[in-house]
Tab-separated table of N, CA and C in Angstrom:
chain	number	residue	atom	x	y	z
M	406	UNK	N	-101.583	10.901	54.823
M	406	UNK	CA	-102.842	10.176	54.825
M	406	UNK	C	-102.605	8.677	54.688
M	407	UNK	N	-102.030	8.067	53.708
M	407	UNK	CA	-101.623	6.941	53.723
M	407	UNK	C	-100.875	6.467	54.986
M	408	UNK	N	-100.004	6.559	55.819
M	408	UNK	CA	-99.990	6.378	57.216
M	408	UNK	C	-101.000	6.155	58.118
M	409	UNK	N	-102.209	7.073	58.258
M	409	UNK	CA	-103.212	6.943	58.811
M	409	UNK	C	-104.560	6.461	58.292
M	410	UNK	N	-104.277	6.216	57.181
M	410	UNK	CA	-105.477	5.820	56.486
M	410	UNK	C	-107.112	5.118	57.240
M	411	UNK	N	-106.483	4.143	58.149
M	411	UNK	CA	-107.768	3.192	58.259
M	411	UNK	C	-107.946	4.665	59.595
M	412	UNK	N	-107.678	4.915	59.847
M	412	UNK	CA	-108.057	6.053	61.283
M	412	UNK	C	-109.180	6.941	60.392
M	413	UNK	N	-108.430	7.902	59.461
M	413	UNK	CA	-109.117	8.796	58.692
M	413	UNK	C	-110.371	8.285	58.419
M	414	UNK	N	-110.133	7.087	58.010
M	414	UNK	CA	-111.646	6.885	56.693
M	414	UNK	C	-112.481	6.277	58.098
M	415	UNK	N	-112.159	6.205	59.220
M	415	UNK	CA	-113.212	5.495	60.075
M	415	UNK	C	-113.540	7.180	61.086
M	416	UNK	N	-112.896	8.234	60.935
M	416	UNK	CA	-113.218	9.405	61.475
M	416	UNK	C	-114.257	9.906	60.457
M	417	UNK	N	-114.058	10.065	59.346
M	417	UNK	CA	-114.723	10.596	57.855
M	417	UNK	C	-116.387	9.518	58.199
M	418	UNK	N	-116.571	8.500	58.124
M	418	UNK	CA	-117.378	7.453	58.136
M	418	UNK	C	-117.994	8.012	59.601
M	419	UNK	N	-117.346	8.021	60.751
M	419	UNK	CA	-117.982	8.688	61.705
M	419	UNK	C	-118.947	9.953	61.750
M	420	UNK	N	-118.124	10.902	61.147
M	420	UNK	CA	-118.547	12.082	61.112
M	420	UNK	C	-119.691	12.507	59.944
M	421	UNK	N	-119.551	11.438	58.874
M	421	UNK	CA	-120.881	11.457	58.165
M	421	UNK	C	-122.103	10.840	58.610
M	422	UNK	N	-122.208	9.753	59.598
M	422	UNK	CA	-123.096	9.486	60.405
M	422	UNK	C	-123.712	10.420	61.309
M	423	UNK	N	-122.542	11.292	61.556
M	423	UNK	CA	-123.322	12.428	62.865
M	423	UNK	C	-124.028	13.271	62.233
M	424	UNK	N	-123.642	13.592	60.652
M	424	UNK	CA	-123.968	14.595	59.980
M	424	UNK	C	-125.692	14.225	59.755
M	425	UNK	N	-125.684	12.703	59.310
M	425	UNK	CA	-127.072	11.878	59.160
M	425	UNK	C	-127.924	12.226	60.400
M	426	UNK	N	-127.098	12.255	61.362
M	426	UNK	CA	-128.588	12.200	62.422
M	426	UNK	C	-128.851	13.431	62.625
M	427	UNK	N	-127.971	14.004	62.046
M	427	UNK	CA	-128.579	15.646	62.552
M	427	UNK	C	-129.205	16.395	61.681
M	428	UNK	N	-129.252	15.671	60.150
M	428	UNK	CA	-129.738	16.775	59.524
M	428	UNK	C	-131.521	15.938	58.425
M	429	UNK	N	-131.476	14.510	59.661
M	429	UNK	CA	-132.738	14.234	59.123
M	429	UNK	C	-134.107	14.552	58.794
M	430	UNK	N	-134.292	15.617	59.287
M	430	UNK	CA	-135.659	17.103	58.710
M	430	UNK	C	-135.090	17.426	57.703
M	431	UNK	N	-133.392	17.887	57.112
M	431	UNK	CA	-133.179	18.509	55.765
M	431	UNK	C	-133.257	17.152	54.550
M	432	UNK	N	-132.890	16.483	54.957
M	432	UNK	CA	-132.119	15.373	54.380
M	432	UNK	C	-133.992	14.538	54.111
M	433	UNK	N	-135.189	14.981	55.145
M	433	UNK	CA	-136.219	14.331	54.924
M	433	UNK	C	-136.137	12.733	54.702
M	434	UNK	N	-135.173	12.393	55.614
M	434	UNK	CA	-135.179	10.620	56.035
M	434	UNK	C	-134.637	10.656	57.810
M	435	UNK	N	-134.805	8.983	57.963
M	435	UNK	CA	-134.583	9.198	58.988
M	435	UNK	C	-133.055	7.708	58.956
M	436	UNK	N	-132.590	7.806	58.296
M	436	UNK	CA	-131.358	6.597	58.097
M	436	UNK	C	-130.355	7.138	58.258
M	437	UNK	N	-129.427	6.789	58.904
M	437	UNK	CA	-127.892	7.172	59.552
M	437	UNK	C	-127.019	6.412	58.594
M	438	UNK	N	-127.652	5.326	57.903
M	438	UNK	CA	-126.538	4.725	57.035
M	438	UNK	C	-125.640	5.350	55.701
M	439	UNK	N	-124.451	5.285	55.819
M	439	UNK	CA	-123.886	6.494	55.221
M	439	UNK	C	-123.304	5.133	53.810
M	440	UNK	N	-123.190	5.429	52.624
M	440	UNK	CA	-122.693	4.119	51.541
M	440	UNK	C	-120.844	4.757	51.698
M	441	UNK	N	-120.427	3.361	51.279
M	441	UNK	CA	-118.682	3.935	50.793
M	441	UNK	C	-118.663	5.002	49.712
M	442	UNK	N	-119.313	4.772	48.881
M	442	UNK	CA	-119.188	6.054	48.022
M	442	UNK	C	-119.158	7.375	48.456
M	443	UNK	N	-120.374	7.587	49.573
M	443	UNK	CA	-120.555	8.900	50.329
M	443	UNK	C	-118.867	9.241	51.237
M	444	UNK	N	-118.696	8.245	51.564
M	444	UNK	CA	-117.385	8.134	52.505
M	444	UNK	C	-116.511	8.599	51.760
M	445	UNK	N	-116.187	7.236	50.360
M	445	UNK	CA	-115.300	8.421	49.619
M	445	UNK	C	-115.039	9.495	49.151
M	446	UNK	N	-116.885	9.970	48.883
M	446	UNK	CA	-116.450	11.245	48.140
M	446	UNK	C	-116.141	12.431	49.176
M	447	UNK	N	-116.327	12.262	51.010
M	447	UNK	CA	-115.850	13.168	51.536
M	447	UNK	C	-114.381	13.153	52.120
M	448	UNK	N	-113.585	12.010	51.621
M	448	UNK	CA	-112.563	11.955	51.724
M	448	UNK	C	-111.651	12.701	50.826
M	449	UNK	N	-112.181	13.033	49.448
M	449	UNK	CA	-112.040	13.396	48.308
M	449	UNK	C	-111.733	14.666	48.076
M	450	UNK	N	-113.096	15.401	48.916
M	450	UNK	CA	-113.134	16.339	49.408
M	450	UNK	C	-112.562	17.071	50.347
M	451	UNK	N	-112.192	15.960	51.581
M	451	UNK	CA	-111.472	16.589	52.961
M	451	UNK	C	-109.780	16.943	52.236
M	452	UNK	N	-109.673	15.682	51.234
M	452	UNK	CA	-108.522	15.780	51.035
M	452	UNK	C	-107.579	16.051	49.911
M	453	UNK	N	-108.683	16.797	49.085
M	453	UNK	CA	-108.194	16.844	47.774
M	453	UNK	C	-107.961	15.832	46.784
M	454	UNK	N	-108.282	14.669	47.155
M	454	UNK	CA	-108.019	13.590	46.307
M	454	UNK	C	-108.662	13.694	44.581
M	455	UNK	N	-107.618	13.288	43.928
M	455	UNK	CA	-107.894	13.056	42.273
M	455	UNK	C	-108.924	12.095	41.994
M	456	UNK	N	-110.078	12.086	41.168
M	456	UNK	CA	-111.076	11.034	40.656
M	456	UNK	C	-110.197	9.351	40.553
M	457	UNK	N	-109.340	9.507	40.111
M	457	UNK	CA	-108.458	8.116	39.896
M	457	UNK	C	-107.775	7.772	41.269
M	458	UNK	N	-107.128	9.021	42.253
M	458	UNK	CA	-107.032	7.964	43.961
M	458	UNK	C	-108.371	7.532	44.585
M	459	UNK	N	-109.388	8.556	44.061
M	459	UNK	CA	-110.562	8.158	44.948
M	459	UNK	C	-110.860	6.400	44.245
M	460	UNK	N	-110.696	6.531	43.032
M	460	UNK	CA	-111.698	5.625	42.619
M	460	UNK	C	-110.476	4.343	43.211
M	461	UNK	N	-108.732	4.334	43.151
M	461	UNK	CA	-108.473	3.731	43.926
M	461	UNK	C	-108.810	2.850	44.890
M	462	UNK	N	-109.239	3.621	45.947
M	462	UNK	CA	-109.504	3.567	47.273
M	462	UNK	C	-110.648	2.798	47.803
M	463	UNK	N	-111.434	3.203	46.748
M	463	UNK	CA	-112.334	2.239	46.405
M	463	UNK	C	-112.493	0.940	45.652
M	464	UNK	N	-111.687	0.596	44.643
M	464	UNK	CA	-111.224	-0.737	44.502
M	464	UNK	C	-110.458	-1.287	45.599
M	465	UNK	N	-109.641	-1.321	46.535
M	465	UNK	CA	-108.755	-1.677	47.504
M	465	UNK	C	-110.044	-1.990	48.406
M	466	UNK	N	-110.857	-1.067	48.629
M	466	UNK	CA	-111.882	-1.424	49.822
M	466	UNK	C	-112.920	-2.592	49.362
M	467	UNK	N	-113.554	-2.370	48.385
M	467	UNK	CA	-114.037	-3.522	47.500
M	467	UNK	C	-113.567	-5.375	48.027
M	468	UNK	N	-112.010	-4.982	46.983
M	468	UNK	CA	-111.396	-6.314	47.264
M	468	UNK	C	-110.909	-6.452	48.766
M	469	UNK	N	-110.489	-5.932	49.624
M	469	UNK	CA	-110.761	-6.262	50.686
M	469	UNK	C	-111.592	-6.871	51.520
M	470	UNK	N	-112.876	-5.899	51.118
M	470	UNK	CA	-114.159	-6.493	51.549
M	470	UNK	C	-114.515	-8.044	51.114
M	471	UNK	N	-114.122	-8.145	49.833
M	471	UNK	CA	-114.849	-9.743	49.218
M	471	UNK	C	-113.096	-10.762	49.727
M	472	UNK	N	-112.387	-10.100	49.709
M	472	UNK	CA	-111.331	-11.571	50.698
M	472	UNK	C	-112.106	-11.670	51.850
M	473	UNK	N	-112.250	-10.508	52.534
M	473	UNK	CA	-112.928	-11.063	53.935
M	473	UNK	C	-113.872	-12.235	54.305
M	474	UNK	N	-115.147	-12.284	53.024
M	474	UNK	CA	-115.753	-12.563	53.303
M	474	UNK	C	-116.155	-14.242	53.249
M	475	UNK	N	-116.597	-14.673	54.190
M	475	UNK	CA	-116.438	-16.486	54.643
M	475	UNK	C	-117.852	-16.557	54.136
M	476	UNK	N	-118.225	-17.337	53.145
M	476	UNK	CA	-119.805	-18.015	53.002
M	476	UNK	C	-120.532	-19.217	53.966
M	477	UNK	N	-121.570	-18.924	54.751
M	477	UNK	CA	-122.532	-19.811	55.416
M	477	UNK	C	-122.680	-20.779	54.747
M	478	UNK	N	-122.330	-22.064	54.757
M	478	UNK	CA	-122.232	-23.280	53.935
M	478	UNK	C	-123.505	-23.728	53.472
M	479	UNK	N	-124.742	-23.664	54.507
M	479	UNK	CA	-125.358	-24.139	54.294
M	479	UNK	C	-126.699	-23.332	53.129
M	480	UNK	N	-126.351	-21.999	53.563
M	480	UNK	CA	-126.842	-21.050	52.611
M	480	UNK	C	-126.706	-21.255	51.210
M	481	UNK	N	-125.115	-21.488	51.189
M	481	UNK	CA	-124.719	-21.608	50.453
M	481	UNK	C	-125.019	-22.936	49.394
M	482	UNK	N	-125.222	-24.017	50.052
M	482	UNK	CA	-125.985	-24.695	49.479
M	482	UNK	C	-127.296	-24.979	49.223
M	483	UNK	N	-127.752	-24.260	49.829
M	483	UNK	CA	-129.378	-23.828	49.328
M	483	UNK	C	-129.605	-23.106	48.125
M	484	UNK	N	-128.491	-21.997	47.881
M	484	UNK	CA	-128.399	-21.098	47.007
M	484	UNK	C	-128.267	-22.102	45.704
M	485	UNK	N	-127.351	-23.561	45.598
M	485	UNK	CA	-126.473	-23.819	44.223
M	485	UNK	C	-127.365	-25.384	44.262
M	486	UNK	N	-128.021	-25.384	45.241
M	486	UNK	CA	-128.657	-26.913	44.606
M	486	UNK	C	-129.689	-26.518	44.504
């Protein structure tokens, strides 16, 4: 899994979306948006993962996510003045 990682979790993330559109009469919504948590916990599941890799996996994605992210300057100064 670690080899394939970003594949998996973007197949897992896929396949919980399909699950969303198909089961929106059970599910009684109509949103396809699936959270990382949901992602992780069927990774967890697909893969046996321990509460402490999941929760891992989820710090790594976290901080990933916030390096990524570039702030709109000007937003940004709307926000602090």
């Amino acid at each position: 899994m670690i080899d394939n990682y970003q594949t998996i979790r973007q197949e897992v993330e896929a396949d919980l979306r399909d699950v969303f559109k198909k089961t929106t009469y059970e599910r009684q919504s109509n949103t396809f948006e699936v959270t990382l948590q949901e992602i992780l916990n069927r990774l967890q599941q697909n893969y046996h993962l321990s509460d402490a890799q999941t929760a891992f996996l989820y710090e790594q994605e976290v901080s990933a996510e916030i390096s990524a992210v570039q702030p709109i300057q000007n937003v940004l100064t709307c926000y602090l003045s």
